[in-house]
Every structure is written in C-alpha cells, then in structure tokens.
Amino acid sequence: MPLRSSTEFVDHYTFPMKKDFQPRPLKSLFERNKAWAEIMETTQLREIEIEVVTKMLACGTPMMGFREYCCENEHCDHQKLVCFTFKGRGCPSCGKKLTDNWIKTTIKRLPCSGLIKL
C-alpha cells in the first residue's frame, strides 16, 4: 500500500477537536503569505536562526522523519503514521514539553519543605 501524504492522512481520520483549535499557531504565522521566505530574503539572519526556524516548521511533519505502524493482519490496511518532532526549545510545542518535564524533575528533587500553596 502506498504511503499517504500527511494532509491525506489527517483528512482520513477525524479527531475530536474544537472548531477554533489551531495546533501550531506560530508555525502558521511563519507560513502565512510566505512570511518566512520573505524574512529570509529581506533580513540578514544568523545560521542558527535559520536552522531553528526551519526545524520548527518541519516539526511534526514527515520532513523530520516518521515511523509507520501497520496492522499485523495482512488483509487489513490500518496504518498510523507518527511524525518525529524537533525536540528543541526553539519549537513552541517541543519547548513546552521540555519545560514541563524539567519542572516535574525539579519538583521531585526538592525536599519536602512544608510550604503551603497559595
């Protein structure tokens, strides 16, 4: 079975989401009206800035790589495409996850001080 594009894959399945839900708003700002291409043409950017924004735009898409999971039954065509993420602080989604994990780890390391949450 040929692989579907990421757009076809998302369109094929229905996800219970609010109508106004926007999964990666910063990404859409860079992509809207080819803003990122214009910024790259008109602004002198450092290599690291270009690299981080490019990875952020590719985050969660097949461009970052993916793993395909298929049903073990050879007569079944169920499959799931899981795209890899950037896993860097330059990406709002990945950065938040990294920050949340850091907070959990830090809280576990702190001794119980008997402080009361306000």
PDB file of C-alpha atoms in Angstrom:
ATOM      1  CA  MET A   1       0.000   0.000   0.000  1.00  0.00           C
ATOM      2  CA  PRO A   2       1.469   3.416  -0.908  1.00  0.00           C
ATOM      3  CA  LEU A   3       2.033   5.924   1.838  1.00  0.00           C
ATOM      4  CA  ARG A   4      -0.367   8.836   2.058  1.00  0.00           C
ATOM      5  CA  SER A   5       0.777  12.415   2.403  1.00  0.00           C
ATOM      6  CA  SER A   6       0.410  13.983   5.828  1.00  0.00           C
ATOM      7  CA  THR A   7      -2.587  16.019   4.606  1.00  0.00           C
ATOM      8  CA  GLU A   8      -4.381  12.948   3.290  1.00  0.00           C
ATOM      9  CA  PHE A   9      -3.595  11.105   6.500  1.00  0.00           C
ATOM     10  CA  VAL A  10      -5.118  13.794   8.705  1.00  0.00           C
ATOM     11  CA  ASP A  11      -8.135  14.183   6.421  1.00  0.00           C
ATOM     12  CA  HIS A  12      -8.731  10.412   6.502  1.00  0.00           C
ATOM     13  CA  TYR A  13      -9.225  10.334  10.265  1.00  0.00           C
ATOM     14  CA  THR A  14     -11.475  12.505  12.355  1.00  0.00           C
ATOM     15  CA  PHE A  15     -10.137  13.883  15.598  1.00  0.00           C
ATOM     16  CA  PRO A  16     -12.452  15.279  18.295  1.00  0.00           C
ATOM     17  CA  MET A  17     -11.287  18.907  18.398  1.00  0.00           C
ATOM     18  CA  LYS A  18     -12.862  22.270  18.967  1.00  0.00           C
ATOM     19  CA  LYS A  19     -13.645  24.157  15.770  1.00  0.00           C
ATOM     20  CA  ASP A  20     -11.330  27.037  16.683  1.00  0.00           C
ATOM     21  CA  PHE A  21      -8.413  24.732  17.630  1.00  0.00           C
ATOM     22  CA  GLN A  22      -5.168  25.621  15.859  1.00  0.00           C
ATOM     23  CA  PRO A  23      -2.422  23.064  16.603  1.00  0.00           C
ATOM     24  CA  ARG A  24       0.700  25.136  15.902  1.00  0.00           C
ATOM     25  CA  PRO A  25      -0.171  28.847  15.688  1.00  0.00           C
ATOM     26  CA  LEU A  26       3.428  30.124  15.482  1.00  0.00           C
ATOM     27  CA  LYS A  27       4.120  27.758  12.615  1.00  0.00           C
ATOM     28  CA  SER A  28       1.114  29.082  10.706  1.00  0.00           C
ATOM     29  CA  LEU A  29       2.314  32.684  11.224  1.00  0.00           C
ATOM     30  CA  PHE A  30       5.639  31.862   9.574  1.00  0.00           C
ATOM     31  CA  GLU A  31       3.919  30.023   6.714  1.00  0.00           C
ATOM     32  CA  ARG A  32       1.090  32.510   6.091  1.00  0.00           C
ATOM     33  CA  ASN A  33       1.683  34.606   2.954  1.00  0.00           C
ATOM     34  CA  LYS A  34       5.157  33.048   2.686  1.00  0.00           C
ATOM     35  CA  ALA A  35       6.333  35.240   5.572  1.00  0.00           C
ATOM     36  CA  TRP A  36       9.353  33.066   6.383  1.00  0.00           C
ATOM     37  CA  ALA A  37      10.586  33.172   2.783  1.00  0.00           C
ATOM     38  CA  GLU A  38      10.234  36.950   2.783  1.00  0.00           C
ATOM     39  CA  ILE A  39      12.068  37.286   6.120  1.00  0.00           C
ATOM     40  CA  MET A  40      14.929  35.171   4.781  1.00  0.00           C
ATOM     41  CA  GLU A  41      15.184  37.340   1.651  1.00  0.00           C
ATOM     42  CA  THR A  42      14.948  40.725   3.356  1.00  0.00           C
ATOM     43  CA  THR A  43      16.716  40.171   6.686  1.00  0.00           C
ATOM     44  CA  GLN A  44      20.253  39.135   7.486  1.00  0.00           C
ATOM     45  CA  LEU A  45      19.839  36.139   9.781  1.00  0.00           C
ATOM     46  CA  ARG A  46      22.385  34.026  11.587  1.00  0.00           C
ATOM     47  CA  GLU A  47      22.722  30.388  10.537  1.00  0.00           C
ATOM     48  CA  ILE A  48      21.390  29.185  13.892  1.00  0.00           C
ATOM     49  CA  GLU A  49      18.226  31.291  13.495  1.00  0.00           C
ATOM     50  CA  ILE A  50      17.576  29.823  10.058  1.00  0.00           C
ATOM     51  CA  GLU A  51      18.228  26.296  11.351  1.00  0.00           C
ATOM     52  CA  VAL A  52      15.926  26.619  14.379  1.00  0.00           C
ATOM     53  CA  VAL A  53      13.014  28.159  12.456  1.00  0.00           C
ATOM     54  CA  THR A  54      13.394  25.611   9.646  1.00  0.00           C
ATOM     55  CA  LYS A  55      13.324  22.741  12.153  1.00  0.00           C
ATOM     56  CA  MET A  56      10.344  24.316  13.957  1.00  0.00           C
ATOM     57  CA  LEU A  57       8.443  24.492  10.650  1.00  0.00           C
ATOM     58  CA  ALA A  58       9.303  20.856   9.884  1.00  0.00           C
ATOM     59  CA  CYS A  59       8.409  19.655  13.408  1.00  0.00           C
ATOM     60  CA  GLY A  60       5.666  17.036  13.412  1.00  0.00           C
ATOM     61  CA  THR A  61       5.779  16.569   9.638  1.00  0.00           C
ATOM     62  CA  PRO A  62       7.229  13.726   7.550  1.00  0.00           C
ATOM     63  CA  MET A  63      10.205  16.017   6.750  1.00  0.00           C
ATOM     64  CA  MET A  64      11.574  15.304  10.255  1.00  0.00           C
ATOM     65  CA  GLY A  65      11.125  11.597   9.636  1.00  0.00           C
ATOM     66  CA  PHE A  66       8.364   9.290  10.724  1.00  0.00           C
ATOM     67  CA  ARG A  67       7.525   5.803  11.804  1.00  0.00           C
ATOM     68  CA  GLU A  68       4.692   3.915  10.158  1.00  0.00           C
ATOM     69  CA  TYR A  69       2.713   1.411  12.181  1.00  0.00           C
ATOM     70  CA  CYS A  70       0.601  -1.133  10.324  1.00  0.00           C
ATOM     71  CA  CYS A  71      -1.854  -3.754  11.413  1.00  0.00           C
ATOM     72  CA  GLU A  72      -0.309  -7.227  11.791  1.00  0.00           C
ATOM     73  CA  ASN A  73      -3.171  -8.741   9.832  1.00  0.00           C
ATOM     74  CA  GLU A  74      -2.024  -8.803   6.187  1.00  0.00           C
ATOM     75  CA  HIS A  75      -5.632  -8.369   4.974  1.00  0.00           C
ATOM     76  CA  CYS A  76      -6.097  -5.202   6.999  1.00  0.00           C
ATOM     77  CA  ASP A  77      -4.993  -1.814   5.723  1.00  0.00           C
ATOM     78  CA  HIS A  78      -4.994   0.024   9.063  1.00  0.00           C
ATOM     79  CA  GLN A  79      -1.909   2.151   9.467  1.00  0.00           C
ATOM     80  CA  LYS A  80      -0.738   5.032  11.583  1.00  0.00           C
ATOM     81  CA  LEU A  81       1.945   7.500  10.625  1.00  0.00           C
ATOM     82  CA  VAL A  82       3.755   9.046  13.611  1.00  0.00           C
ATOM     83  CA  CYS A  83       5.924  12.001  12.634  1.00  0.00           C
ATOM     84  CA  PHE A  84       9.048  12.835  14.627  1.00  0.00           C
ATOM     85  CA  THR A  85       9.374  16.164  16.392  1.00  0.00           C
ATOM     86  CA  PHE A  86      12.171  18.716  16.717  1.00  0.00           C
ATOM     87  CA  LYS A  87      12.642  18.167  20.476  1.00  0.00           C
ATOM     88  CA  GLY A  88      14.262  21.561  20.887  1.00  0.00           C
ATOM     89  CA  ARG A  89      13.445  24.684  22.825  1.00  0.00           C
ATOM     90  CA  GLY A  90      13.141  26.673  19.578  1.00  0.00           C
ATOM     91  CA  CYS A  91       9.839  24.949  18.870  1.00  0.00           C
ATOM     92  CA  PRO A  92       6.905  26.180  20.995  1.00  0.00           C
ATOM     93  CA  SER A  93       5.319  22.717  21.235  1.00  0.00           C
ATOM     94  CA  CYS A  94       8.540  20.836  21.983  1.00  0.00           C
ATOM     95  CA  GLY A  95       9.865  23.607  24.209  1.00  0.00           C
ATOM     96  CA  LYS A  96       6.761  23.472  26.386  1.00  0.00           C
ATOM     97  CA  LYS A  97       7.108  19.712  26.785  1.00  0.00           C
ATOM     98  CA  LEU A  98      10.774  20.101  27.719  1.00  0.00           C
ATOM     99  CA  THR A  99       9.892  22.805  30.262  1.00  0.00           C
ATOM    100  CA  ASP A 100       7.075  20.697  31.768  1.00  0.00           C
ATOM    101  CA  ASN A 101       9.420  17.710  32.106  1.00  0.00           C
ATOM    102  CA  TRP A 102      12.106  19.910  33.700  1.00  0.00           C
ATOM    103  CA  ILE A 103       9.568  21.234  36.230  1.00  0.00           C
ATOM    104  CA  LYS A 104       8.432  17.698  37.154  1.00  0.00           C
ATOM    105  CA  THR A 105      12.013  16.523  37.600  1.00  0.00           C
ATOM    106  CA  THR A 106      12.983  19.585  39.651  1.00  0.00           C
ATOM    107  CA  ILE A 107       9.962  19.271  41.939  1.00  0.00           C
ATOM    108  CA  LYS A 108      10.844  15.619  42.629  1.00  0.00           C
ATOM    109  CA  ARG A 109      14.396  16.626  43.578  1.00  0.00           C
ATOM    110  CA  LEU A 110      13.315  19.318  46.036  1.00  0.00           C
ATOM    111  CA  PRO A 111      12.940  18.286  49.665  1.00  0.00           C
ATOM    112  CA  CYS A 112       9.513  18.488  51.214  1.00  0.00           C
ATOM    113  CA  SER A 113       9.582  21.882  52.877  1.00  0.00           C
ATOM    114  CA  GLY A 114       6.098  22.052  54.320  1.00  0.00           C
ATOM    115  CA  LEU A 115       5.252  25.165  52.317  1.00  0.00           C
ATOM    116  CA  ILE A 116       1.597  25.818  51.654  1.00  0.00           C
ATOM    117  CA  LYS A 117       0.394  26.552  48.128  1.00  0.00           C
ATOM    118  CA  LEU A 118      -1.478  29.824  47.926  1.00  0.00           C
TER     119      LEU A 118
END
